[in-house]
Coordinates of C-alpha atoms in Angstrom, one line a residue:
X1 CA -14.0 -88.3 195.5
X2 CA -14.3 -88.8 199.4
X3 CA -10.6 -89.0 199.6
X4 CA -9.7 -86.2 197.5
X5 CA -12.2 -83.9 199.8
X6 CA -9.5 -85.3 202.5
X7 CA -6.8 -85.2 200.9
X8 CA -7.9 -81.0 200.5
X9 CA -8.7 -80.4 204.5
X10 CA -7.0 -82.4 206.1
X11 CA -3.3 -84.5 204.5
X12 CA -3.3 -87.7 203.1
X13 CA -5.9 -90.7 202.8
X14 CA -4.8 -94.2 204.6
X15 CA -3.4 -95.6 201.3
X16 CA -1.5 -92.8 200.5
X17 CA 0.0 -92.1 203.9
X18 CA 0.8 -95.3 204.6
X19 CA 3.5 -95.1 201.6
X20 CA 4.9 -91.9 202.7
X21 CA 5.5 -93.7 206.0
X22 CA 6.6 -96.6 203.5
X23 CA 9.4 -94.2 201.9
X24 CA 10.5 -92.6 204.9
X25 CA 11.6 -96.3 206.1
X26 CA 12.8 -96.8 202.6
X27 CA 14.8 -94.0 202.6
X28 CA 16.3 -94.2 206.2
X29 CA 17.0 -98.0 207.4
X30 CA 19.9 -97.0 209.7
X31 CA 17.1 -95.4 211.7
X32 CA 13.4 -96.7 210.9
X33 CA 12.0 -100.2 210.0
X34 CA 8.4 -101.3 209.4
X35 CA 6.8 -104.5 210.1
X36 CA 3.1 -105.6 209.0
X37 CA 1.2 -107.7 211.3
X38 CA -2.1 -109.7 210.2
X39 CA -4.5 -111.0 212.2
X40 CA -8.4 -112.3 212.3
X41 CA -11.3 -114.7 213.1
X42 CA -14.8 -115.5 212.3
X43 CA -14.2 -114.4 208.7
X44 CA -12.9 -110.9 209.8
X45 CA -9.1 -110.1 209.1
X46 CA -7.0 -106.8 210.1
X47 CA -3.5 -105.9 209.7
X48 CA -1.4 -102.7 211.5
X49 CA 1.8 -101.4 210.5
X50 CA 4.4 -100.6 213.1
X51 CA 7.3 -98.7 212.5
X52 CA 10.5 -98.8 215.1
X53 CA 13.1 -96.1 215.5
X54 CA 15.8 -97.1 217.0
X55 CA 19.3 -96.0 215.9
X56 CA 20.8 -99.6 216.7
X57 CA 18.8 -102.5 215.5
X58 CA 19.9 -105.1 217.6
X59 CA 17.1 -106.7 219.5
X60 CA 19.6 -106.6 222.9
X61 CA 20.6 -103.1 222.2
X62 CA 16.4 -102.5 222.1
X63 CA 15.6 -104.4 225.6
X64 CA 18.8 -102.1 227.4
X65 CA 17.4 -98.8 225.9
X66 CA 14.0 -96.6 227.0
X67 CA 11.1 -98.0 225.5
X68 CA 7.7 -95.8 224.0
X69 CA 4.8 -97.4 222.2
X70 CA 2.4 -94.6 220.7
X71 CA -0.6 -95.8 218.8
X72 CA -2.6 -93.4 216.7
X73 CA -5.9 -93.6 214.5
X74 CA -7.7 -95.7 216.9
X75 CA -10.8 -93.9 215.8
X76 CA -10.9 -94.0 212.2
X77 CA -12.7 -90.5 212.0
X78 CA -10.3 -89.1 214.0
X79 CA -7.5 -88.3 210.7
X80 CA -5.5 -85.6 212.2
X81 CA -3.9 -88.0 214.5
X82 CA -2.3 -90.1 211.8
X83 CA -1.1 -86.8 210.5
X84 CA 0.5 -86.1 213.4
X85 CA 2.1 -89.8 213.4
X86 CA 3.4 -89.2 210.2
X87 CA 4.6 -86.0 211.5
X88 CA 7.0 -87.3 214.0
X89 CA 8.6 -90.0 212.1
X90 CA 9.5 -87.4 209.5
X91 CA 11.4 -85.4 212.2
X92 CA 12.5 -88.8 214.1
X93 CA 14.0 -89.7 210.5
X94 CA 15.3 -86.0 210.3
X95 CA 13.1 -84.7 207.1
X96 CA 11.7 -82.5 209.3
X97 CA 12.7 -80.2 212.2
X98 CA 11.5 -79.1 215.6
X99 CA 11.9 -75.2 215.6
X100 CA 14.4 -73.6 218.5
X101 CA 15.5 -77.6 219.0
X102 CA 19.2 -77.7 219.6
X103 CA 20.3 -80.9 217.0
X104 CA 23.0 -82.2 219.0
X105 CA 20.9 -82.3 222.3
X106 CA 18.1 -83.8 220.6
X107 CA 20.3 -86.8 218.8
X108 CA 21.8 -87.3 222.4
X109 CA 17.9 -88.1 224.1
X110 CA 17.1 -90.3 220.5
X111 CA 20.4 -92.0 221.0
X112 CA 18.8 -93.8 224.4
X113 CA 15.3 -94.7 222.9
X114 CA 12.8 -97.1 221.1
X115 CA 10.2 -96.0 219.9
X116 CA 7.4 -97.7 218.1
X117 CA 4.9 -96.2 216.4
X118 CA 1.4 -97.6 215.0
X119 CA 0.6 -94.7 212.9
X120 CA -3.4 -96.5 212.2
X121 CA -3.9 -98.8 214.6
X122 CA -7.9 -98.9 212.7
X123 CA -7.5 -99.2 209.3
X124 CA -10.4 -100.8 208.2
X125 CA -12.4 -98.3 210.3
X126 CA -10.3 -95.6 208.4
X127 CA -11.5 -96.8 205.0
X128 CA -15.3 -96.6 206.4
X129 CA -14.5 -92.8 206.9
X130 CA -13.0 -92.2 203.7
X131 CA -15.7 -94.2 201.4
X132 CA -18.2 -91.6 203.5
X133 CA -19.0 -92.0 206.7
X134 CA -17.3 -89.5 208.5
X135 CA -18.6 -90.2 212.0
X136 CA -17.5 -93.7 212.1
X137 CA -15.0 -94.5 214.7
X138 CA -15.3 -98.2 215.6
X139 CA -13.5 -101.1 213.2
X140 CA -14.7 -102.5 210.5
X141 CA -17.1 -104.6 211.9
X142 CA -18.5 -102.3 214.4
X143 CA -16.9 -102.8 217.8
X144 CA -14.9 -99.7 219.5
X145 CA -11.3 -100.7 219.9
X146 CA -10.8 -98.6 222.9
X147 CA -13.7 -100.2 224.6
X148 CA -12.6 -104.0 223.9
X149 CA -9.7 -104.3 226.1
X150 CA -10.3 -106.3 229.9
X151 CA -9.9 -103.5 232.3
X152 CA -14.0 -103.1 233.6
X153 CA -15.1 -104.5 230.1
X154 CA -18.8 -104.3 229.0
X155 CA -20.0 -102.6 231.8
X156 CA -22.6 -100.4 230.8
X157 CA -23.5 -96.4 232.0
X158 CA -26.6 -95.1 231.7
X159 CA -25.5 -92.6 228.9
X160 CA -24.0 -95.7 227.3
X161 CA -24.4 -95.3 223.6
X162 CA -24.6 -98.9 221.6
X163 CA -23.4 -97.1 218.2
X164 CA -20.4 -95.6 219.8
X165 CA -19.1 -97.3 222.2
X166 CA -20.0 -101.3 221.4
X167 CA -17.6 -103.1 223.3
X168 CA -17.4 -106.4 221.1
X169 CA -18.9 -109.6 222.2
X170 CA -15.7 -110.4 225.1
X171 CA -12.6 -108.8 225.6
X172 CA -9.7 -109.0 222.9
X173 CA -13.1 -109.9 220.6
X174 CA -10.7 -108.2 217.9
X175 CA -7.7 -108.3 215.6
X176 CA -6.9 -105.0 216.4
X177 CA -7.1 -105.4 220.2
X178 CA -5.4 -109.1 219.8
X179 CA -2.3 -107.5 218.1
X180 CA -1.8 -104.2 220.4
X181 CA -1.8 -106.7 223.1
X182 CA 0.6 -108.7 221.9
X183 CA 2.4 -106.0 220.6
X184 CA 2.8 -103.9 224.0
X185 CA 3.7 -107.7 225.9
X186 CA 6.3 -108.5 224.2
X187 CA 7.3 -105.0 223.4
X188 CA 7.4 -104.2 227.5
X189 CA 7.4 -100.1 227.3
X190 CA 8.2 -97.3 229.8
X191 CA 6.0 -95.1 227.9
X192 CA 2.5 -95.6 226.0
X193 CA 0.6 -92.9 224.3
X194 CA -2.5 -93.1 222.7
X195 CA -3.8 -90.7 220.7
X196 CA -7.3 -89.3 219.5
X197 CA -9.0 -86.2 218.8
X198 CA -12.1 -84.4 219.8
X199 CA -10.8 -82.2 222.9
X200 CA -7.3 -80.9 224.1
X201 CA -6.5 -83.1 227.1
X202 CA -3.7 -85.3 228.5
X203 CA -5.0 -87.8 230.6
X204 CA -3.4 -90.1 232.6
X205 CA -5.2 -93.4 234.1
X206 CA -8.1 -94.7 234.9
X207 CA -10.8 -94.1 232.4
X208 CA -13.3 -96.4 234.3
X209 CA -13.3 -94.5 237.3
X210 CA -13.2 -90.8 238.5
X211 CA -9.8 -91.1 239.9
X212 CA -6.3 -91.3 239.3
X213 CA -3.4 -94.1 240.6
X214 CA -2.1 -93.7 244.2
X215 CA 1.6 -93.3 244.9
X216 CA 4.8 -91.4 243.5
X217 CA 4.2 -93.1 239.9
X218 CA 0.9 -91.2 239.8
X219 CA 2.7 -88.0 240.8
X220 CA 5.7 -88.0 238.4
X221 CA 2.8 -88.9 235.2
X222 CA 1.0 -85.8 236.4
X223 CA 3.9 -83.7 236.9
X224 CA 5.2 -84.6 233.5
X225 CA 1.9 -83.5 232.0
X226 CA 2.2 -80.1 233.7
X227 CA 4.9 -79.8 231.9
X228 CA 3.4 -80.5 229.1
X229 CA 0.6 -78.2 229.1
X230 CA 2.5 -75.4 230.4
X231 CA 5.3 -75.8 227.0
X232 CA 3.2 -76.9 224.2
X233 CA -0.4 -76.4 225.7
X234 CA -0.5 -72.5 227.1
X235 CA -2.1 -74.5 229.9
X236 CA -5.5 -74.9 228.4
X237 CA -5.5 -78.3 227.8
X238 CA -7.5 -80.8 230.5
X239 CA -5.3 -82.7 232.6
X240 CA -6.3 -85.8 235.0
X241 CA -7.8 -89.0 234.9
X242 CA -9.9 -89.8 231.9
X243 CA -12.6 -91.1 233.9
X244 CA -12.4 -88.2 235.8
X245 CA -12.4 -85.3 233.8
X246 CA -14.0 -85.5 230.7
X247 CA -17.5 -86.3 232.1
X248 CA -18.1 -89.5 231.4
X249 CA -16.6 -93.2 232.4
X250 CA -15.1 -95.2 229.9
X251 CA -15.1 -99.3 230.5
X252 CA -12.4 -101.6 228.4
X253 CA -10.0 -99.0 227.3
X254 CA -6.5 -99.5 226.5
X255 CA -4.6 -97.3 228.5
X256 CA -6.4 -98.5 231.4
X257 CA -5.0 -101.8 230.4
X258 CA -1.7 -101.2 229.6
X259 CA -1.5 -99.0 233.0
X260 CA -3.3 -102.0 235.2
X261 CA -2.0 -105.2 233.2
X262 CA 1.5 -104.7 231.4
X263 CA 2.3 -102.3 234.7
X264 CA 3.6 -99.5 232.2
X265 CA 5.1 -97.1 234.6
X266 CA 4.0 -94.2 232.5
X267 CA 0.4 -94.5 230.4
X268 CA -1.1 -91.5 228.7
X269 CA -3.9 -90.5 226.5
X270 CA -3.7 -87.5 224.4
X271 CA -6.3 -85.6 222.7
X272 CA -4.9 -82.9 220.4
X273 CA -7.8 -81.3 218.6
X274 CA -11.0 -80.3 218.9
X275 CA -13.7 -78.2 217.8
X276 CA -16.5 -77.4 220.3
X277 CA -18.7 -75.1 218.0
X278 CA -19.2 -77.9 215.3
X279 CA -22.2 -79.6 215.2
X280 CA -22.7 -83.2 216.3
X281 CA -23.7 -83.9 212.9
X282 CA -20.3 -82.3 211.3
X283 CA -18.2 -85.0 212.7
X284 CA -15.1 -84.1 210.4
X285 CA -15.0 -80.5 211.6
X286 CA -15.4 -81.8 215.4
X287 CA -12.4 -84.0 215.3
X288 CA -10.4 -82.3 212.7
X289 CA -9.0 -79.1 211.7
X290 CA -10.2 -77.7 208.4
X291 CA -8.2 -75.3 207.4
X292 CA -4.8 -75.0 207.0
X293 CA -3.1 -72.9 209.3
X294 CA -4.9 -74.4 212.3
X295 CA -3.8 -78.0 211.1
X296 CA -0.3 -77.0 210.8
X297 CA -0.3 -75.6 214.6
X298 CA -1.9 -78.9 215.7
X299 CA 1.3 -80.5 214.0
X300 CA 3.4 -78.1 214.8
X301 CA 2.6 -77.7 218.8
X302 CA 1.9 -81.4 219.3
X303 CA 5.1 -82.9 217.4
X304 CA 7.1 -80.6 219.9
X305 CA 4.9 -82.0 222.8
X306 CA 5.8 -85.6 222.0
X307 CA 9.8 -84.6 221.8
X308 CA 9.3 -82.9 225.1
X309 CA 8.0 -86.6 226.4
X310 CA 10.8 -88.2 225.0
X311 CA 13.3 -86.2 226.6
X312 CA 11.4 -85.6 230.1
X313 CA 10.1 -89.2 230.4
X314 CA 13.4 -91.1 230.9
X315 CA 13.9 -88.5 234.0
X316 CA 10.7 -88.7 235.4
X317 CA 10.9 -92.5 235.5
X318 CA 14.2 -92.5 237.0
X319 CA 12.9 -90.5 239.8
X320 CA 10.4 -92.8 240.8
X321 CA 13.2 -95.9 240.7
X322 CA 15.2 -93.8 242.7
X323 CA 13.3 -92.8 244.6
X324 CA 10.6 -96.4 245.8
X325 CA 14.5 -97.5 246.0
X326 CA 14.7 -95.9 248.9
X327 CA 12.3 -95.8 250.4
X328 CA 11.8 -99.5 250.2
X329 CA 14.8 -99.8 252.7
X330 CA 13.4 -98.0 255.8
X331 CA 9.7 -100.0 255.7
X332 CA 8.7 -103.4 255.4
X333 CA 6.9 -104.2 252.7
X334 CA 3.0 -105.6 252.7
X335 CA 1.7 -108.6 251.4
X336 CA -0.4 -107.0 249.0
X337 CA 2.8 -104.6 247.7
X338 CA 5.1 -107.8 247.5
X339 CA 2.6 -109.7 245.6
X340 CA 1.3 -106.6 243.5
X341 CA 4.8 -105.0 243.1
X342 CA 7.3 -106.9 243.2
X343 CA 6.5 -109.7 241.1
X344 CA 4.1 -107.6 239.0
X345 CA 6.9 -105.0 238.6
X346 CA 9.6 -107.0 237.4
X347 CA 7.2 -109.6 235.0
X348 CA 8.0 -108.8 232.0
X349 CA 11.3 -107.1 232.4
X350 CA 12.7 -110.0 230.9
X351 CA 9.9 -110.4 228.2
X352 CA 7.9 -113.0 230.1
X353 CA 3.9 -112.5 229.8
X354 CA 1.9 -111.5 232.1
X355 CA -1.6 -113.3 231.7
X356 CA -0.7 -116.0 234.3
X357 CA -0.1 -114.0 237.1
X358 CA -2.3 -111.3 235.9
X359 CA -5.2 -114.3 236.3
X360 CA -3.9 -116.1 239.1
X361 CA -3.3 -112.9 241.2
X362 CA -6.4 -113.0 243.6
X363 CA -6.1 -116.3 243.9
X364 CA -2.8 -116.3 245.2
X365 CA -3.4 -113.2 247.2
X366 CA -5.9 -114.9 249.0
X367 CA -4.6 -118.8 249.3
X368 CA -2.1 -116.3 251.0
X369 CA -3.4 -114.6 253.8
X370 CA -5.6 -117.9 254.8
X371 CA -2.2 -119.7 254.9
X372 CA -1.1 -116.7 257.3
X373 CA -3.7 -116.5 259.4
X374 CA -4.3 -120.3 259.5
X375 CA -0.6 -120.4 260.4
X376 CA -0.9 -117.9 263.6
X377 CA -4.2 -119.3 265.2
X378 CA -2.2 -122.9 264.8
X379 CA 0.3 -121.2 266.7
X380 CA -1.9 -119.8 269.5
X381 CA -3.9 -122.7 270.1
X382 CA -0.3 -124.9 270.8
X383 CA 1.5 -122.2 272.8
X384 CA -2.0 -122.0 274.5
X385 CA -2.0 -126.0 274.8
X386 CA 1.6 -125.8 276.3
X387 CA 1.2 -123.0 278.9
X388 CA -1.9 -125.0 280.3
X389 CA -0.3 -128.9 280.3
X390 CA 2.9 -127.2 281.9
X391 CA 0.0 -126.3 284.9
X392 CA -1.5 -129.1 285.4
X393 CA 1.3 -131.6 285.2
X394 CA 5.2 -131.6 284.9
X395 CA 5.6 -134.6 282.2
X396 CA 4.2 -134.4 278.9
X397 CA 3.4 -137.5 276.9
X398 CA 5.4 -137.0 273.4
X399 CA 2.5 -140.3 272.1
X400 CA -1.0 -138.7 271.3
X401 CA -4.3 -140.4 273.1

């Protein structure tokens, strides 16, 4: 019953969008493949789907080419964003068409990516929804998956809602969490996107704090979403950090993570829909469209939104390259940028994993600077010990008292 009152407003229930994703792989393997992964402890299990677009399947082909990693449906009440996942593998398998998109132009940008798509990163969550509980968003054993990840986990504000926003019982408590991680590591994107609904915003990092990154990488992520919100937004959708505009801080999220830990150059959260007159009590009609012309625009402007990062985000990462490139050769660089930077930047370039020097970091950072400074008062107190022997006596004993 519950899914056929979905099925109505909104598109498809989990089962049956997952094998229309299914089908579109089925029927294009020169350009999509699907892979199931399983995971679980303490008698709870999970599994997410990922589907990879590449036109060559080679895995060298996929390491030389720009990498995106969207997830969607990590809230499971939030069902339009799977739609809209659906959405753009339909066009990325050409089933479907961008309006006033030139093909030839737009197979020339595809020809240069990877992109992998989790199109329900919650299932089990998902099924909560659809058996009835329509304002359930955490898994399916009540932890919020965008609050389990390490960046600031478990801490606590003093609007801090225990239904909402439980952060497990330690970070990466969960499946889901376990395998995103794993997934983006090994995966090593330029791009990741993760999606919800309840607003129109495009955030950019952090979500724990009221601020946004420092330096050019910042700038290009928040020129990009200009962009953005000019073409596919009419410029009324929120744009900043998480933390730092949508009124409230947000502790153990993943773009935080993916941003801080994996170092991917370009980390965004989108929020697509929203409806601000629904009750609190009417989660569906807060997070979802309910009628249809309004959820075809959502699909509609927000597909075209994601093309425009596929295109623009290659060029906006190049600019940064090129541009830290050069500067890098008129300054010297500091500790903390050598140790933060360089090693950080090119970790997992070469699919090595980052939790070692993620964890050893400070350590190092500050074994370090004692060596340093250690090192220079050594220094002083000999060249002091030198200038005053050479005073008081012309022959210096090379045999210590």
């Amino acid at each position: 019953m519950m899914c056929a009152f979905l099925n109505h407003f909104v598109g498809f229930c989990s089962g049956n969008l997952m094998e229309e994703i299914k089908g579109l792989v089925h029927r294009h393997p020169n350009k999509l493949t699907m892979d199931t992964i399983k995971a679980g402890n303490k008698g709870y299990g999970a599994e997410i789907s990922v589907v990879t677009y590449s036109r060559e399947r080679r895995e060298r082909d996929e390491r030389s080419k720009f990498r995106i990693l969207l997830s969607f449906g990590q809230h499971g009440r939030e069902l339009i964003t799977t739609e809209l996942a659906l959405r753009i593998l339909s066009i990325l398998s050409e089933e479907k068409f961008l309006p006033n998109i030139d093909p030839a132009s737009l197979n020339s940008t595809l020809d240069k990516l990877v992109i992998k798509v989790v199109p329900m990163e919650n299932l089990n969550g998902r099924k909560l929804v659809e058996a009835g509980d329509l304002c359930e968003r955490r898994n399916g054993r009540g932890v919020d998956l965008n609050r389990n990840w390490s960046v600031d986990w478990g801490k606590k504000e003093k609007d801090y809602d225990p239904y909402e926003e439980n952060p497990g019982t330690a970070p990466f408590s969960e499946p889901e969490t376990q395998m995103m991680r794993k997934l983006a590591i090994s995966f090593d994107p330029h791009v990741w996107l993760n999606v919800h609904s309840g607003m129109e915003a495009l955030f950019m990092p952090y979500d724990h704090k009221n601020t946004t990154p420092d330096g050019l990488p910042s700038h290009q992520m928040k020129l990009l979403l200009e962009e953005v919100n000019h073409l596919h937004c009419q410029k009324r959708c929120m744009i900043g950090s998480g933390g730092g505009s949508v009124g409230y801080l947000a502790h153990g999220t993943a773009t935080d993570y993916m941003y801080d830990i994996v170092r991917v150059p370009m980390a965004f959260t989108f929020e697509i829909y929203g409806d601000g007159t629904a009750s609190s009590k009417d989660c569906f009609k807060m997070f979802n469209p309910t009628d249809l012309s309004t959820f075809n625009r959502v699909l509609n402007e927000w597909s075209a939104a994601f093309f425009t990062i596929f295109k623009l985000g290659p060029y906006q990462l190049g600019e940064i390259n090129s541009k830290m490139s050069v500067s890098n050769l008129d300054k010297w660089v500091s500790i903390d940028d050598y140790l933060n930077g360089y090693l950080m930047e090119r970790r997992n370039r070469y699919g090595k994993k980052m939790e070692v020097l993620e964890l050893g970091m400070q350590e190092i950072r500050t074994y370090f600077r004692l060596f340093l400074l250690s090192s220079v008062l050594l220094m002083f107190m000999f060249c002091s010990r030198i200038s005053k022997g050479k005073s008081t006596r012309q022959i210096v004993s090379a045999i210590p008292l």
